[in-house]
Short mmCIF file of the C-alpha atoms (twelve columns), coordinates in Angstrom:
data_MODEL
# 
_entry.id   MODEL 
# 
loop_
_atom_site.group_PDB 
_atom_site.id 
_atom_site.type_symbol 
_atom_site.label_atom_id 
_atom_site.label_alt_id 
_atom_site.label_comp_id 
_atom_site.label_asym_id 
_atom_site.label_seq_id 
_atom_site.Cartn_x 
_atom_site.Cartn_y 
_atom_site.Cartn_z 
_atom_site.pdbx_PDB_model_num 
ATOM 1   C CA . MET A 1   28.514  4.593   5.043   1 
ATOM 2   C CA . SER A 2   27.339  1.854   7.461   1 
ATOM 3   C CA . ASP A 3   24.146  -0.106  7.042   1 
ATOM 4   C CA . GLU A 4   23.116  1.185   10.460  1 
ATOM 5   C CA . THR A 5   23.283  4.748   9.119   1 
ATOM 6   C CA . ALA A 6   21.036  3.911   6.231   1 
ATOM 7   C CA . THR A 7   18.550  2.139   8.505   1 
ATOM 8   C CA . ALA A 8   18.677  4.915   11.061  1 
ATOM 9   C CA . MET A 9   17.481  7.497   8.512   1 
ATOM 10  C CA . TYR A 10  14.017  5.810   8.488   1 
ATOM 11  C CA . ARG A 11  13.777  6.379   12.226  1 
ATOM 12  C CA . THR A 12  15.102  9.939   12.207  1 
ATOM 13  C CA . ARG A 13  14.115  11.408  8.891   1 
ATOM 14  C CA . THR A 14  10.811  9.607   8.571   1 
ATOM 15  C CA . ASP A 15  8.870   12.739  7.569   1 
ATOM 16  C CA . ALA A 16  11.245  13.371  4.630   1 
ATOM 17  C CA . LEU A 17  10.960  9.823   3.268   1 
ATOM 18  C CA . THR A 18  7.232   9.192   3.644   1 
ATOM 19  C CA . THR A 19  3.808   10.308  2.554   1 
ATOM 20  C CA . ASP A 20  1.602   9.729   5.561   1 
ATOM 21  C CA . VAL A 21  -2.173  10.300  5.371   1 
ATOM 22  C CA . GLY A 22  -5.292  9.430   7.389   1 
ATOM 23  C CA . GLU A 23  -5.788  7.892   10.789  1 
ATOM 24  C CA . GLY A 24  -6.553  4.289   11.900  1 
ATOM 25  C CA . ARG A 25  -4.869  0.992   11.410  1 
ATOM 26  C CA . PRO A 26  -1.544  1.633   9.667   1 
ATOM 27  C CA . VAL A 27  -0.919  0.287   6.177   1 
ATOM 28  C CA . VAL A 28  2.645   0.783   4.946   1 
ATOM 29  C CA . PHE A 29  3.453   0.664   1.224   1 
ATOM 30  C CA . ALA A 30  6.868   -0.280  -0.168  1 
ATOM 31  C CA . HIS A 31  7.575   0.251   -3.877  1 
ATOM 32  C CA . GLY A 32  9.303   -1.858  -6.501  1 
ATOM 33  C CA . THR A 33  12.474  -1.417  -8.541  1 
ATOM 34  C CA . LEU A 34  12.646  1.887   -10.455 1 
ATOM 35  C CA . MET A 35  9.484   3.113   -8.745  1 
ATOM 36  C CA . ASP A 36  9.072   5.480   -5.796  1 
ATOM 37  C CA . ARG A 37  6.468   6.135   -3.146  1 
ATOM 38  C CA . THR A 38  4.338   8.204   -5.528  1 
ATOM 39  C CA . MET A 39  3.237   4.966   -7.243  1 
ATOM 40  C CA . PHE A 40  0.863   4.442   -4.323  1 
ATOM 41  C CA . GLU A 41  -1.033  7.746   -4.573  1 
ATOM 42  C CA . PRO A 42  -4.254  5.948   -5.776  1 
ATOM 43  C CA . GLN A 43  -4.125  3.672   -2.735  1 
ATOM 44  C CA . LEU A 44  -3.378  6.407   -0.237  1 
ATOM 45  C CA . GLU A 45  -6.283  8.420   -1.587  1 
ATOM 46  C CA . ALA A 46  -8.613  5.366   -1.408  1 
ATOM 47  C CA . LEU A 47  -7.670  4.409   2.174   1 
ATOM 48  C CA . LYS A 48  -7.103  7.673   3.994   1 
ATOM 49  C CA . ASP A 49  -10.677 8.075   5.242   1 
ATOM 50  C CA . GLU A 50  -10.394 4.981   7.447   1 
ATOM 51  C CA . TYR A 51  -6.776  3.946   7.632   1 
ATOM 52  C CA . ARG A 52  -3.410  5.492   8.234   1 
ATOM 53  C CA . ALA A 53  -1.811  4.963   4.829   1 
ATOM 54  C CA . VAL A 54  1.915   5.445   4.572   1 
ATOM 55  C CA . ALA A 55  4.125   5.107   1.483   1 
ATOM 56  C CA . TYR A 56  7.886   5.440   1.721   1 
ATOM 57  C CA . ASP A 57  10.940  5.579   -0.528  1 
ATOM 58  C CA . LEU A 58  13.283  2.622   -0.280  1 
ATOM 59  C CA . ARG A 59  17.040  3.177   -0.227  1 
ATOM 60  C CA . ALA A 60  17.429  3.398   -4.001  1 
ATOM 61  C CA . ARG A 61  15.352  6.611   -4.083  1 
ATOM 62  C CA . THR A 62  17.211  8.266   -1.205  1 
ATOM 63  C CA . ASP A 63  20.713  9.666   -0.784  1 
ATOM 64  C CA . ARG A 64  21.696  6.360   0.812   1 
ATOM 65  C CA . TYR A 65  21.384  4.305   -2.412  1 
ATOM 66  C CA . ALA A 66  24.856  2.678   -2.106  1 
ATOM 67  C CA . PRO A 67  26.877  0.636   -1.295  1 
ATOM 68  C CA . GLU A 68  25.587  -2.901  -1.475  1 
ATOM 69  C CA . TYR A 69  22.586  -3.988  0.555   1 
ATOM 70  C CA . ASP A 70  20.047  -6.794  0.493   1 
ATOM 71  C CA . LEU A 71  16.360  -7.497  1.140   1 
ATOM 72  C CA . TRP A 72  16.969  -8.370  4.781   1 
ATOM 73  C CA . GLU A 73  18.533  -4.939  5.334   1 
ATOM 74  C CA . LEU A 74  15.547  -3.354  3.560   1 
ATOM 75  C CA . ALA A 75  13.412  -5.214  6.090   1 
ATOM 76  C CA . ASP A 76  15.430  -3.571  8.911   1 
ATOM 77  C CA . ASP A 77  14.664  -0.232  7.260   1 
ATOM 78  C CA . CYS A 78  10.992  -0.988  7.316   1 
ATOM 79  C CA . ALA A 79  11.158  -1.823  11.040  1 
ATOM 80  C CA . ALA A 80  12.962  1.520   11.656  1 
ATOM 81  C CA . LEU A 81  10.235  3.223   9.638   1 
ATOM 82  C CA . LEU A 82  7.571   1.779   11.964  1 
ATOM 83  C CA . ASP A 83  9.550   3.178   14.885  1 
ATOM 84  C CA . GLY A 84  9.659   6.519   13.086  1 
ATOM 85  C CA . ILE A 85  5.882   6.684   12.600  1 
ATOM 86  C CA . GLY A 86  5.307   5.464   16.160  1 
ATOM 87  C CA . GLU A 87  3.581   2.171   15.257  1 
ATOM 88  C CA . ASP A 88  4.295   -1.219  16.832  1 
ATOM 89  C CA . SER A 89  2.903   -3.074  13.807  1 
ATOM 90  C CA . ALA A 90  1.212   -2.536  10.484  1 
ATOM 91  C CA . VAL A 91  -0.146  -4.177  7.384   1 
ATOM 92  C CA . ILE A 92  2.806   -4.181  4.984   1 
ATOM 93  C CA . ALA A 93  1.953   -3.724  1.336   1 
ATOM 94  C CA . GLY A 94  4.821   -4.308  -1.085  1 
ATOM 95  C CA . MET A 95  5.040   -4.120  -4.865  1 
ATOM 96  C CA . SER A 96  7.553   -6.447  -6.524  1 
ATOM 97  C CA . MET A 97  10.819  -5.709  -4.689  1 
ATOM 98  C CA . GLY A 98  8.698   -4.269  -1.900  1 
ATOM 99  C CA . GLY A 99  6.884   -7.596  -1.779  1 
ATOM 100 C CA . PHE A 100 10.184  -9.588  -1.693  1 
ATOM 101 C CA . MET A 101 11.040  -7.344  1.298   1 
ATOM 102 C CA . GLY A 102 7.601   -7.725  2.865   1 
ATOM 103 C CA . LEU A 103 7.880   -11.540 2.975   1 
ATOM 104 C CA . ARG A 104 11.230  -11.206 4.691   1 
ATOM 105 C CA . PHE A 105 9.981   -8.541  7.037   1 
ATOM 106 C CA . ALA A 106 7.208   -10.910 8.101   1 
ATOM 107 C CA . LEU A 107 9.769   -13.674 8.756   1 
ATOM 108 C CA . GLU A 108 12.222  -11.402 10.660  1 
ATOM 109 C CA . TYR A 109 9.707   -9.260  12.540  1 
ATOM 110 C CA . PRO A 110 6.579   -11.452 12.893  1 
ATOM 111 C CA . GLU A 111 5.278   -9.434  15.895  1 
ATOM 112 C CA . ARG A 112 5.290   -6.241  13.770  1 
ATOM 113 C CA . VAL A 113 3.135   -7.601  10.904  1 
ATOM 114 C CA . ASP A 114 -0.685  -7.452  11.070  1 
ATOM 115 C CA . GLY A 115 -1.108  -8.575  7.413   1 
ATOM 116 C CA . LEU A 116 0.532   -8.509  4.044   1 
ATOM 117 C CA . VAL A 117 -0.475  -7.240  0.649   1 
ATOM 118 C CA . LEU A 118 1.839   -8.614  -2.041  1 
ATOM 119 C CA . ILE A 119 1.514   -6.751  -5.333  1 
ATOM 120 C CA . ASP A 120 3.034   -8.372  -8.416  1 
ATOM 121 C CA . SER A 121 5.558   -10.274 -6.329  1 
ATOM 122 C CA . MET A 122 6.623   -13.864 -5.596  1 
ATOM 123 C CA . ALA A 123 8.385   -16.063 -3.034  1 
ATOM 124 C CA . THR A 124 10.717  -17.744 -5.480  1 
ATOM 125 C CA . PRO A 125 13.887  -16.173 -7.010  1 
ATOM 126 C CA . HIS A 126 14.017  -15.101 -10.589 1 
ATOM 127 C CA . PRO A 127 15.063  -17.829 -13.017 1 
ATOM 128 C CA . GLU A 128 18.859  -17.920 -13.556 1 
ATOM 129 C CA . GLU A 129 18.590  -16.830 -17.203 1 
ATOM 130 C CA . GLU A 130 16.620  -13.677 -16.263 1 
ATOM 131 C CA . ARG A 131 19.000  -12.939 -13.406 1 
ATOM 132 C CA . ALA A 132 21.952  -13.037 -15.789 1 
ATOM 133 C CA . GLU A 133 20.196  -10.645 -18.200 1 
ATOM 134 C CA . TYR A 134 19.434  -8.157  -15.399 1 
ATOM 135 C CA . GLU A 135 22.939  -8.423  -14.081 1 
ATOM 136 C CA . ALA A 136 24.458  -7.722  -17.496 1 
ATOM 137 C CA . LEU A 137 22.191  -4.723  -17.884 1 
ATOM 138 C CA . VAL A 138 23.183  -2.935  -14.656 1 
ATOM 139 C CA . GLU A 139 26.770  -4.115  -14.232 1 
ATOM 140 C CA . PRO A 140 28.275  -1.146  -16.203 1 
ATOM 141 C CA . TYR A 141 26.587  1.329   -13.842 1 
ATOM 142 C CA . GLU A 142 28.192  0.199   -10.570 1 
ATOM 143 C CA . ASP A 143 30.257  3.425   -10.221 1 
ATOM 144 C CA . VAL A 144 28.264  5.716   -12.480 1 
ATOM 145 C CA . LEU A 145 26.888  8.796   -10.761 1 
ATOM 146 C CA . GLU A 146 25.431  10.292  -13.937 1 
ATOM 147 C CA . PRO A 147 21.777  9.593   -14.639 1 
ATOM 148 C CA . LEU A 148 20.683  6.361   -16.229 1 
ATOM 149 C CA . PRO A 149 20.800  6.783   -20.047 1 
ATOM 150 C CA . ARG A 150 17.304  7.460   -21.344 1 
ATOM 151 C CA . GLU A 151 17.392  4.507   -23.732 1 
ATOM 152 C CA . ILE A 152 18.061  2.150   -20.812 1 
ATOM 153 C CA . ALA A 153 15.184  3.826   -18.894 1 
ATOM 154 C CA . ALA A 154 12.859  3.576   -21.851 1 
ATOM 155 C CA . GLY A 155 13.867  -0.051  -22.406 1 
ATOM 156 C CA . SER A 156 12.575  -0.938  -18.977 1 
ATOM 157 C CA . THR A 157 8.969   -0.082  -19.775 1 
ATOM 158 C CA . GLY A 158 8.331   -3.504  -21.236 1 
ATOM 159 C CA . GLU A 159 9.080   -5.050  -17.878 1 
ATOM 160 C CA . LEU A 160 7.048   -2.657  -15.783 1 
ATOM 161 C CA . PHE A 161 3.809   -2.037  -17.719 1 
ATOM 162 C CA . GLY A 162 1.278   -4.282  -19.430 1 
ATOM 163 C CA . GLN A 163 0.231   -4.236  -23.061 1 
ATOM 164 C CA . THR A 164 -3.060  -2.447  -22.378 1 
ATOM 165 C CA . THR A 165 -1.271  0.413   -20.524 1 
ATOM 166 C CA . HIS A 166 1.222   0.835   -23.337 1 
ATOM 167 C CA . GLU A 167 -1.637  1.103   -25.817 1 
ATOM 168 C CA . GLU A 168 -4.229  3.070   -23.801 1 
ATOM 169 C CA . ASN A 169 -2.224  5.105   -21.309 1 
ATOM 170 C CA . PRO A 170 1.189   5.886   -22.890 1 
ATOM 171 C CA . GLU A 171 1.324   9.113   -20.891 1 
ATOM 172 C CA . LEU A 172 1.716   7.115   -17.674 1 
ATOM 173 C CA . VAL A 173 4.554   5.104   -19.135 1 
ATOM 174 C CA . GLU A 174 6.344   8.275   -20.455 1 
ATOM 175 C CA . ALA A 175 5.991   10.028  -17.103 1 
ATOM 176 C CA . TRP A 176 7.839   7.235   -15.416 1 
ATOM 177 C CA . VAL A 177 10.556  7.108   -18.050 1 
ATOM 178 C CA . ASP A 178 11.112  10.802  -17.345 1 
ATOM 179 C CA . ARG A 179 11.636  9.948   -13.665 1 
ATOM 180 C CA . TRP A 180 13.922  6.910   -14.307 1 
ATOM 181 C CA . ALA A 181 16.159  9.012   -16.576 1 
ATOM 182 C CA . THR A 182 17.069  11.197  -13.532 1 
ATOM 183 C CA . TYR A 183 18.325  8.327   -11.307 1 
ATOM 184 C CA . PRO A 184 22.046  7.863   -10.738 1 
ATOM 185 C CA . GLY A 185 23.184  4.731   -12.586 1 
ATOM 186 C CA . ARG A 186 24.742  3.506   -9.362  1 
ATOM 187 C CA . ALA A 187 21.421  3.667   -7.527  1 
ATOM 188 C CA . VAL A 188 19.810  1.372   -10.071 1 
ATOM 189 C CA . HIS A 189 22.793  -1.014  -9.984  1 
ATOM 190 C CA . TYR A 190 22.523  -1.535  -6.194  1 
ATOM 191 C CA . GLU A 191 18.735  -1.578  -6.296  1 
ATOM 192 C CA . LEU A 192 18.606  -4.516  -8.676  1 
ATOM 193 C CA . ASN A 193 21.395  -6.327  -6.899  1 
ATOM 194 C CA . SER A 194 19.523  -6.093  -3.564  1 
ATOM 195 C CA . TRP A 195 17.168  -8.775  -4.862  1 
ATOM 196 C CA . LEU A 196 18.800  -10.532 -7.811  1 
ATOM 197 C CA . GLY A 197 20.542  -13.148 -5.711  1 
ATOM 198 C CA . ARG A 198 17.777  -13.656 -3.256  1 
ATOM 199 C CA . GLU A 199 17.034  -17.057 -1.810  1 
ATOM 200 C CA . ASP A 200 13.784  -18.957 -2.231  1 
ATOM 201 C CA . VAL A 201 11.548  -18.439 0.850   1 
ATOM 202 C CA . THR A 202 8.711   -20.752 -0.259  1 
ATOM 203 C CA . ASP A 203 9.570   -23.335 2.406   1 
ATOM 204 C CA . ARG A 204 9.148   -20.671 5.110   1 
ATOM 205 C CA . LEU A 205 5.836   -19.273 4.006   1 
ATOM 206 C CA . SER A 206 3.999   -21.456 6.569   1 
ATOM 207 C CA . GLU A 207 5.545   -19.313 9.307   1 
ATOM 208 C CA . ILE A 208 3.688   -16.209 8.014   1 
ATOM 209 C CA . ASP A 209 0.425   -16.686 9.948   1 
ATOM 210 C CA . VAL A 210 -1.362  -13.429 9.135   1 
ATOM 211 C CA . PRO A 211 -3.969  -12.560 6.483   1 
ATOM 212 C CA . VAL A 212 -2.314  -12.057 3.108   1 
ATOM 213 C CA . LEU A 213 -3.740  -10.551 -0.090  1 
ATOM 214 C CA . ILE A 214 -1.894  -11.262 -3.347  1 
ATOM 215 C CA . VAL A 215 -2.725  -8.603  -5.972  1 
ATOM 216 C CA . HIS A 216 -1.473  -9.338  -9.472  1 
ATOM 217 C CA . GLY A 217 -1.794  -7.843  -12.882 1 
ATOM 218 C CA . GLU A 218 -3.131  -10.295 -15.498 1 
ATOM 219 C CA . GLU A 219 -0.730  -8.804  -18.037 1 
ATOM 220 C CA . ASP A 220 2.334   -8.728  -15.811 1 
ATOM 221 C CA . PRO A 221 5.330   -9.189  -18.204 1 
ATOM 222 C CA . SER A 222 7.931   -9.544  -15.387 1 
ATOM 223 C CA . ILE A 223 6.281   -11.929 -12.983 1 
ATOM 224 C CA . ALA A 224 3.474   -13.973 -14.510 1 
ATOM 225 C CA . PRO A 225 0.453   -14.549 -12.236 1 
ATOM 226 C CA . GLU A 226 1.301   -18.267 -12.251 1 
ATOM 227 C CA . GLN A 227 4.549   -17.437 -10.479 1 
ATOM 228 C CA . ALA A 228 2.609   -15.848 -7.607  1 
ATOM 229 C CA . GLU A 229 -0.160  -18.435 -7.404  1 
ATOM 230 C CA . PRO A 230 1.798   -21.027 -5.365  1 
ATOM 231 C CA . MET A 231 1.893   -18.552 -2.442  1 
ATOM 232 C CA . VAL A 232 -1.880  -18.954 -2.102  1 
ATOM 233 C CA . GLU A 233 -1.342  -22.644 -1.231  1 
ATOM 234 C CA . GLU A 234 1.852   -22.209 0.859   1 
ATOM 235 C CA . LEU A 235 0.724   -19.271 3.054   1 
ATOM 236 C CA . PRO A 236 -1.663  -20.253 5.882   1 
ATOM 237 C CA . ASP A 237 -4.216  -17.497 5.148   1 
ATOM 238 C CA . ALA A 238 -3.898  -16.040 1.629   1 
ATOM 239 C CA . GLU A 239 -6.228  -14.978 -1.184  1 
ATOM 240 C CA . MET A 240 -5.511  -13.656 -4.639  1 
ATOM 241 C CA . ALA A 241 -7.009  -10.867 -6.712  1 
ATOM 242 C CA . LEU A 242 -6.196  -10.592 -10.440 1 
ATOM 243 C CA . ILE A 243 -6.245  -7.081  -11.912 1 
ATOM 244 C CA . PRO A 244 -7.436  -7.095  -15.568 1 
ATOM 245 C CA . GLU A 245 -5.621  -5.118  -18.248 1 
ATOM 246 C CA . ALA A 246 -2.751  -4.359  -15.791 1 
ATOM 247 C CA . GLY A 247 0.897   -5.273  -15.918 1 
ATOM 248 C CA . HIS A 248 3.721   -5.304  -13.248 1 
ATOM 249 C CA . THR A 249 2.571   -2.050  -11.641 1 
ATOM 250 C CA . SER A 250 -0.990  -3.318  -11.314 1 
ATOM 251 C CA . ASN A 251 -1.923  -0.924  -8.500  1 
ATOM 252 C CA . LEU A 252 -1.029  1.999   -10.725 1 
ATOM 253 C CA . GLU A 253 -2.298  0.620   -14.041 1 
ATOM 254 C CA . GLY A 254 -5.644  -0.663  -12.696 1 
ATOM 255 C CA . PRO A 255 -6.115  1.461   -9.598  1 
ATOM 256 C CA . GLU A 256 -9.859  1.076   -9.219  1 
ATOM 257 C CA . ALA A 257 -9.765  -2.762  -9.306  1 
ATOM 258 C CA . ALA A 258 -6.636  -2.786  -7.072  1 
ATOM 259 C CA . ASN A 259 -8.200  -0.344  -4.610  1 
ATOM 260 C CA . ASP A 260 -11.402 -2.406  -4.474  1 
ATOM 261 C CA . ALA A 261 -9.431  -5.605  -3.691  1 
ATOM 262 C CA . ILE A 262 -7.165  -3.925  -1.092  1 
ATOM 263 C CA . ARG A 263 -10.015 -2.002  0.570   1 
ATOM 264 C CA . THR A 264 -12.258 -5.116  0.720   1 
ATOM 265 C CA . PHE A 265 -9.423  -7.212  2.210   1 
ATOM 266 C CA . LEU A 266 -8.614  -4.584  4.851   1 
ATOM 267 C CA . ASP A 267 -12.263 -3.946  5.776   1 
ATOM 268 C CA . GLU A 268 -13.117 -7.657  6.063   1 
ATOM 269 C CA . ARG A 269 -9.977  -8.921  7.793   1 
ATOM 270 C CA . PHE A 270 -9.128  -6.042  10.085  1 
# 
């Protein structure tokens, strides 16, 4: 399978890969590792009265989950998706991996970005020690078509959800474990490897001259808020909203606070 084929599906099968609601300025949501487009249901519901809100599944959640690809290729997919929905440009909202992609999309396709929303993401790479741990975790699944073992899926909840969610909304956590335990091991292997070796783009943030909102869970166990804060200084036009009692999936764990922040940003800046 060529990369062109994978990218082309976003142009030609757009309706099968997206949830597309509302009319108005387009806001396109890209999910993080292990997640899928349904993680943005609270945001689509909150925005659809005034915006065209679109969430899509990245390669790992499609039938084109392998072979190897990187964040720049995921940015090409996002450009093809804009073609598919008939929009020249959009506000790109990315969570974690989706945010890593969003920064690169803004660098590669500056004319197609109206603004960015970076949810629990960062411009720097993961520290080497963490990268090695992730690599060791997914390495055995490179050629495995069977679903991810449930214990591996369950073991990932500590990275994705905050302490408050674990204590007060365990049903949300369990529902996602159920999903993760259906993914082909190979899909998760290539998904993680798409961003594990990424370069630091901090020194290029000054090129991203559009309004940026950084949304971050105060209890994010994967990317601490302090790891996202430098982007506020480095980006020409950025602000940050912390989501209380929320972890790495802050838009899902604290939907009301996240929706307020995103909606205010969009209404005021666009």
